[in-house]
Coordinates of C-alpha atoms in Angstrom, one line a residue:
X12 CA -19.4 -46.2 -88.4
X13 CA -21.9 -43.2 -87.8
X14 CA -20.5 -39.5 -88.4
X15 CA -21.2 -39.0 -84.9
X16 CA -20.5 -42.2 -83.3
X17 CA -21.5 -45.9 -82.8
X18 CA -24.8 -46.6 -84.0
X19 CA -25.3 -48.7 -80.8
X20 CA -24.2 -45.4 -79.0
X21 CA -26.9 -43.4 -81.1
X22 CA -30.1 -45.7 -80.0
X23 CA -28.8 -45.6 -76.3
X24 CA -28.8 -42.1 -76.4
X25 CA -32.7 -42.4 -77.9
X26 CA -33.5 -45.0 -75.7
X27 CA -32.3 -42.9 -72.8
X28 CA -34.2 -40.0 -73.8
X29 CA -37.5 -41.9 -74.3
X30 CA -37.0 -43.4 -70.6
X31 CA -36.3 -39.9 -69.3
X32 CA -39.6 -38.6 -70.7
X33 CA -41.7 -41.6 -69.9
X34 CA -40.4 -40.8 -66.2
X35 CA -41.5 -37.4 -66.0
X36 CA -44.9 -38.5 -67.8
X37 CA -45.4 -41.2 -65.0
X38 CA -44.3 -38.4 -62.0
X39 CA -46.8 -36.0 -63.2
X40 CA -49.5 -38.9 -63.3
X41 CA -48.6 -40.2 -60.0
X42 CA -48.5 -36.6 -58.0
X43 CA -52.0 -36.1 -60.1
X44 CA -53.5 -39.4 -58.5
X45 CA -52.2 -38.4 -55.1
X46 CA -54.0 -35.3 -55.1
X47 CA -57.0 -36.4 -56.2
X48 CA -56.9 -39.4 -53.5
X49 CA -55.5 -37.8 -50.4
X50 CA -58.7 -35.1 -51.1
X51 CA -56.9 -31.9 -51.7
X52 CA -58.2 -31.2 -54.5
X53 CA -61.8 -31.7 -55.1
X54 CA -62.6 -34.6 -56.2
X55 CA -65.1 -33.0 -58.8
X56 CA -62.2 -30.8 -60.0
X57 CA -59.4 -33.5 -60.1
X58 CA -60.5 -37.2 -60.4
X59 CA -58.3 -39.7 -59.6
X60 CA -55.7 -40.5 -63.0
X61 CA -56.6 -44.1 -62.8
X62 CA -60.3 -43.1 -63.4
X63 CA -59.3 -40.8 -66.2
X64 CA -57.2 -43.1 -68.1
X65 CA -59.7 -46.1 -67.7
X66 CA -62.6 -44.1 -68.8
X67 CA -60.1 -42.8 -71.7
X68 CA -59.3 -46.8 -72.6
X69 CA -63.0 -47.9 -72.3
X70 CA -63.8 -45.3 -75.1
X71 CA -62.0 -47.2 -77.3
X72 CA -64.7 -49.7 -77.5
X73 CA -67.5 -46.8 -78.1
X74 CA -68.5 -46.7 -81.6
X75 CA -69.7 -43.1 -81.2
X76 CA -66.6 -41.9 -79.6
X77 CA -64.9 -43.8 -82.1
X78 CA -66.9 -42.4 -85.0
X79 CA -66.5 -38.9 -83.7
X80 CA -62.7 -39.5 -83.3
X81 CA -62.5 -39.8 -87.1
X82 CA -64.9 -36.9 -87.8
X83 CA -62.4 -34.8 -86.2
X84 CA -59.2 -36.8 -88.0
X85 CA -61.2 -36.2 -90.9
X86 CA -61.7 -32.4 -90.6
X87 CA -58.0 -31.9 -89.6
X88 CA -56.4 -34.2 -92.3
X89 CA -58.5 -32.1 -95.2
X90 CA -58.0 -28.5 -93.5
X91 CA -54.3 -29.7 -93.4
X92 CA -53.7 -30.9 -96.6
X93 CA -55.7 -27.8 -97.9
X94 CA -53.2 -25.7 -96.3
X95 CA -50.1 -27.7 -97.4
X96 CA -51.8 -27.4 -100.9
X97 CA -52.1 -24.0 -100.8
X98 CA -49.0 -22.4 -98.9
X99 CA -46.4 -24.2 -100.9
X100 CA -46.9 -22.4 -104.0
X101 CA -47.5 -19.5 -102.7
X102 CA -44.5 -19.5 -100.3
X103 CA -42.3 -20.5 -103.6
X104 CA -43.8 -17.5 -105.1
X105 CA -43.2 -15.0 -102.6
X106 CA -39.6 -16.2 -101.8
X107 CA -38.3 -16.4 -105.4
X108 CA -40.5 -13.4 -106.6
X109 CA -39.4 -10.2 -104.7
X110 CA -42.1 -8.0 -106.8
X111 CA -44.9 -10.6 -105.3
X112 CA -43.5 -10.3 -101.8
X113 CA -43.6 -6.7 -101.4
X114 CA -47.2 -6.8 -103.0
X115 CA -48.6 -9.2 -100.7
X116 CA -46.5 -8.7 -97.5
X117 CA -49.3 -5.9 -95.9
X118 CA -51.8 -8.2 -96.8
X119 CA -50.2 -11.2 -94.7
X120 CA -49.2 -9.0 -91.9
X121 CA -52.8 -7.6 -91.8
X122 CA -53.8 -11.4 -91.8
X123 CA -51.6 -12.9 -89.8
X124 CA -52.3 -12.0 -86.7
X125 CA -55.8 -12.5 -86.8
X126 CA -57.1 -15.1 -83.9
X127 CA -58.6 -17.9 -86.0
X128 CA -60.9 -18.7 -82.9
X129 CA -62.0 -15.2 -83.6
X130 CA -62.9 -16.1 -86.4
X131 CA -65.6 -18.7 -85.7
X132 CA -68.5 -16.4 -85.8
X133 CA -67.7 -15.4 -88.6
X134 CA -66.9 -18.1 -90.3
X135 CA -69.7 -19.9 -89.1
X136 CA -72.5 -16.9 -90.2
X137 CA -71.1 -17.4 -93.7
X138 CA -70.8 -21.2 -94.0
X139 CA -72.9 -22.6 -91.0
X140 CA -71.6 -24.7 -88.4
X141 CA -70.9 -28.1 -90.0
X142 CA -67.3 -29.6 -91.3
X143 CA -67.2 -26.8 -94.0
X144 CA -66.5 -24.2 -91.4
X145 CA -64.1 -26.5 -89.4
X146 CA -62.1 -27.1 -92.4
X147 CA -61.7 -23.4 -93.3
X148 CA -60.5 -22.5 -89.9
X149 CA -58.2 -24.9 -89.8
X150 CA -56.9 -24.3 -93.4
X151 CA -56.5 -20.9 -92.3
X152 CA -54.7 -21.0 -89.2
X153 CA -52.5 -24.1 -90.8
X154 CA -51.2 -21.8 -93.5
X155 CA -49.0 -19.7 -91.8
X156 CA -46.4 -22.2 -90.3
X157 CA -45.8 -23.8 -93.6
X158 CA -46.1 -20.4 -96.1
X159 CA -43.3 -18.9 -93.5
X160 CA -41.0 -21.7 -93.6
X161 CA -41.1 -22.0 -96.9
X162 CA -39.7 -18.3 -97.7
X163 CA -37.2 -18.8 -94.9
X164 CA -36.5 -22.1 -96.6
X165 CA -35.5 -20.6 -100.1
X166 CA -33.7 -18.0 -98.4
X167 CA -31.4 -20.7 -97.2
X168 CA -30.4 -22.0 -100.1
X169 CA -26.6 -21.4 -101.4
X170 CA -26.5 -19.0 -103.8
X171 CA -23.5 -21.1 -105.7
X172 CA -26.4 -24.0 -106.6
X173 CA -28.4 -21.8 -108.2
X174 CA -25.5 -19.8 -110.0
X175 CA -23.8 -22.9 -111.3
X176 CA -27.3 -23.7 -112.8
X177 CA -28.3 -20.8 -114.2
X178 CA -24.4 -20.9 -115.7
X179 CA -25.6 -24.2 -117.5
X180 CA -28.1 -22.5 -118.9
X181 CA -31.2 -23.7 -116.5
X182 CA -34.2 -21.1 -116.6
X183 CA -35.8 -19.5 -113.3
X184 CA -38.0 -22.5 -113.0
X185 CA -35.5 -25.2 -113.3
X186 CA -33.4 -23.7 -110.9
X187 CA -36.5 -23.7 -108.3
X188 CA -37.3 -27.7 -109.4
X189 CA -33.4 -28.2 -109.2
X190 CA -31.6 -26.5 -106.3
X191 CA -34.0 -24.5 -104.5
X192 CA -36.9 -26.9 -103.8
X193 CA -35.2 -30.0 -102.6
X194 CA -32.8 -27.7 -100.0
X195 CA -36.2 -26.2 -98.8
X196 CA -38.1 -29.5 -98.2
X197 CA -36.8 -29.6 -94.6
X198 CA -38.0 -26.4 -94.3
X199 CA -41.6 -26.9 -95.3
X200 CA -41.8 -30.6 -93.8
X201 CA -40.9 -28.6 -90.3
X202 CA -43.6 -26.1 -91.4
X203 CA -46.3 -29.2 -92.0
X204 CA -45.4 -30.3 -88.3
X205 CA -45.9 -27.3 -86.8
X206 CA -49.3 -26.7 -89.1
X207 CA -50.5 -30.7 -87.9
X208 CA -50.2 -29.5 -84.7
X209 CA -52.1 -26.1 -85.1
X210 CA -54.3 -27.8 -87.2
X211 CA -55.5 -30.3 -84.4
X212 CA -55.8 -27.2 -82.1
X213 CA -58.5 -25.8 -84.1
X214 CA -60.4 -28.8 -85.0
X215 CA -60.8 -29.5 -81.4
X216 CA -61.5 -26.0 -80.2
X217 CA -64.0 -25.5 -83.3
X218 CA -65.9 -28.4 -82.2
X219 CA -66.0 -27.5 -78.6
X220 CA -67.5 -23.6 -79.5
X221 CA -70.1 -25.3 -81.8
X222 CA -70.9 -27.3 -79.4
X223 CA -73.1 -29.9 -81.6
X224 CA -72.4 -32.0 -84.6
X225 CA -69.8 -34.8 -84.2
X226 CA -66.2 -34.8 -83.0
X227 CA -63.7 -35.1 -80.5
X228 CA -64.4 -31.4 -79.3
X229 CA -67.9 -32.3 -79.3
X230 CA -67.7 -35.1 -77.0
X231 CA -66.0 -32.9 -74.6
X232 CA -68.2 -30.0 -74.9
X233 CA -71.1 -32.2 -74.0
X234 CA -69.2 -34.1 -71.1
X235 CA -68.3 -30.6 -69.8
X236 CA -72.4 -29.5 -69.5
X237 CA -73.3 -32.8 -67.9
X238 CA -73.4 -33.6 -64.6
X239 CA -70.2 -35.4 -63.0
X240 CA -68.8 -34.7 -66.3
X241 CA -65.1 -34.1 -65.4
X242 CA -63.8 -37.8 -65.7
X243 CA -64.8 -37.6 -70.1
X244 CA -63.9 -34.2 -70.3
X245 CA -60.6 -35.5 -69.2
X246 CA -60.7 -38.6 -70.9
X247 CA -61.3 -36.6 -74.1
X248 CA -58.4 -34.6 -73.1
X249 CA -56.6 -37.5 -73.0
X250 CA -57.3 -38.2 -76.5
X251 CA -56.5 -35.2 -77.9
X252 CA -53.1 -35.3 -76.2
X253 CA -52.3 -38.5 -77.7
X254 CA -53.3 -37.8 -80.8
X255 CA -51.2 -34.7 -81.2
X256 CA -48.1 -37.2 -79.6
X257 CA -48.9 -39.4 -82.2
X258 CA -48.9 -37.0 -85.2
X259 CA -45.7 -35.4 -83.7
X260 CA -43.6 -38.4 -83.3
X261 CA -44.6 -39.6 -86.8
X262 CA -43.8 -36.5 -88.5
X263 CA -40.5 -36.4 -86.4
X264 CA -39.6 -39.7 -87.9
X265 CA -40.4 -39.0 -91.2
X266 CA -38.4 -35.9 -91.2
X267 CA -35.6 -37.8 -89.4
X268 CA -35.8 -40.6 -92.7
X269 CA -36.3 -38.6 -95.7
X270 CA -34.0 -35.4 -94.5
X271 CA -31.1 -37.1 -92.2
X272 CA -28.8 -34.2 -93.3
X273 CA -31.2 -31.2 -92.1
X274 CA -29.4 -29.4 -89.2
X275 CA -31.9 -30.0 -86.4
X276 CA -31.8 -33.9 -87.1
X277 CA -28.0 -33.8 -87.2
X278 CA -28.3 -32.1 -83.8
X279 CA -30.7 -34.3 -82.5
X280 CA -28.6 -37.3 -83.7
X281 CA -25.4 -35.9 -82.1
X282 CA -27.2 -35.2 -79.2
X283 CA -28.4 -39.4 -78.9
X284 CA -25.0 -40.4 -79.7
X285 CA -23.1 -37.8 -76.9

């Protein structure tokens, strides 16, 4: 039996909640189609949600679309992983190294904050305006989600693990591969959610200031200067919202799989089972 009841109880409780939300998806879409029927809202302004969602399914079938739908999956899978590669060690550094974080902690507050749309001109002076730049703004703003948890992570960690190591006779660096790493992968796989999520943000938002090139944010920008353009700008829209549902939900259930044990997921499972 499940530690937090039946696990017939448990799917219920997920089925229910996946019901619950597709209900207040299908509200939302059916008081959008009534407005832009009954014309109170412009129909240049609001089309119709049965428009939008049929012009969203018939660009499935568009090679372009399709072909800048994966230069944009592209862009955010390599500024991602660029940012997972890069925040890892360096949040392992700065949370086990006291002497590194109080070096580098007015650095990352200066950086930080920093917009990374307002970075684009930048950005884009200094590398031009093709994937390169796309990429670095998304590694940038991507960075921050996972370097944080991971320092928050390893301050987490009971202190008896890694003093019943060291008794043993483990070095510094054993004790990180031993105790402190595993109990801080939840951490860092929440901070790799948040950062896929960012990390589609600015691939989209990139490609829509540049304007040109290929991409999701492309297709939009050019469907938002055309004439009668609203129905693909929101059909791109569309898009993008389902793609960030899809990454979520994946990550979600990956999380849920390898890291069952991790507080939020022992919430969320109580939660299904109550």
């Amino acid at each position: 039996m499940s530690r937090h009841g039946p696990p017939g109880t448990a799917r219920s409780g997920r089925a229910r909640t996946v019901l619950l939300g597709g209900l207040g998806v299908l509200v939302t879409l059916g008081v959008c189609e009534a407005l832009g029927r009954a014309g109170l809202v412009r129909r240049e302004d609001l089309p119709p949600v049965t428009e939008v969602l049929a012009r969203a399914a018939g660009l499935a079938a568009d090679p372009l679309f399709l072909d800048g739908l994966l230069a944009t999956a592209r862009a955010w899978a390599s500024g991602l992983g660029l940012a997972v590669g890069l925040a890892v060690p360096a949040g392992l550094l700065l949370g086990s190294v006291p002497a590194a974080a109080t070096a580098a902690r007015a650095l990352v507050e200066f950086l930080r904050p920093v917009p990374s749309v307002a970075l684009i001109p930048l950005v884009s002076l200094l590398l031009g305006s093709g994937t390169a730049t796309e990429v670095t703004l998304i590694t940038y703003a991507s960075v921050w989600p996972v370097l944080f948890n991971t320092v928050y992570g390893l301050g987490e960690v009971d202190p008896a693990a890694r003093e019943t190591l060291r008794a043993f006779g483990f070095d510094r660096f054993q004790v990180l591969l031993r105790a402190a790493l595993p109990a801080t992968a939840p951490f860092i796989a929440a901070g790799v959610r948040i950062a896929a999520g960012t990390a589609l943000v600015l691939a989209v938002a990139t490609e829509i200031l540049a304007g040109f090139g290929e991409g999701l944010g492309t297709f939009i920008a050019q469907a938002g200067n055309a004439t009668d353009g609203t129905v693909d700008v929101l059909a791109g829209v569309v898009w993008a919202g389902a793609a960030g549902l899809a990454i979520n939900t994946a990550l979600v259930a990956a999380e849920r799989r390898l890291f069952p044990w991790a507080p939020e997921h022992r919430a969320r499972t109580a939660g299904a089972a109550a």
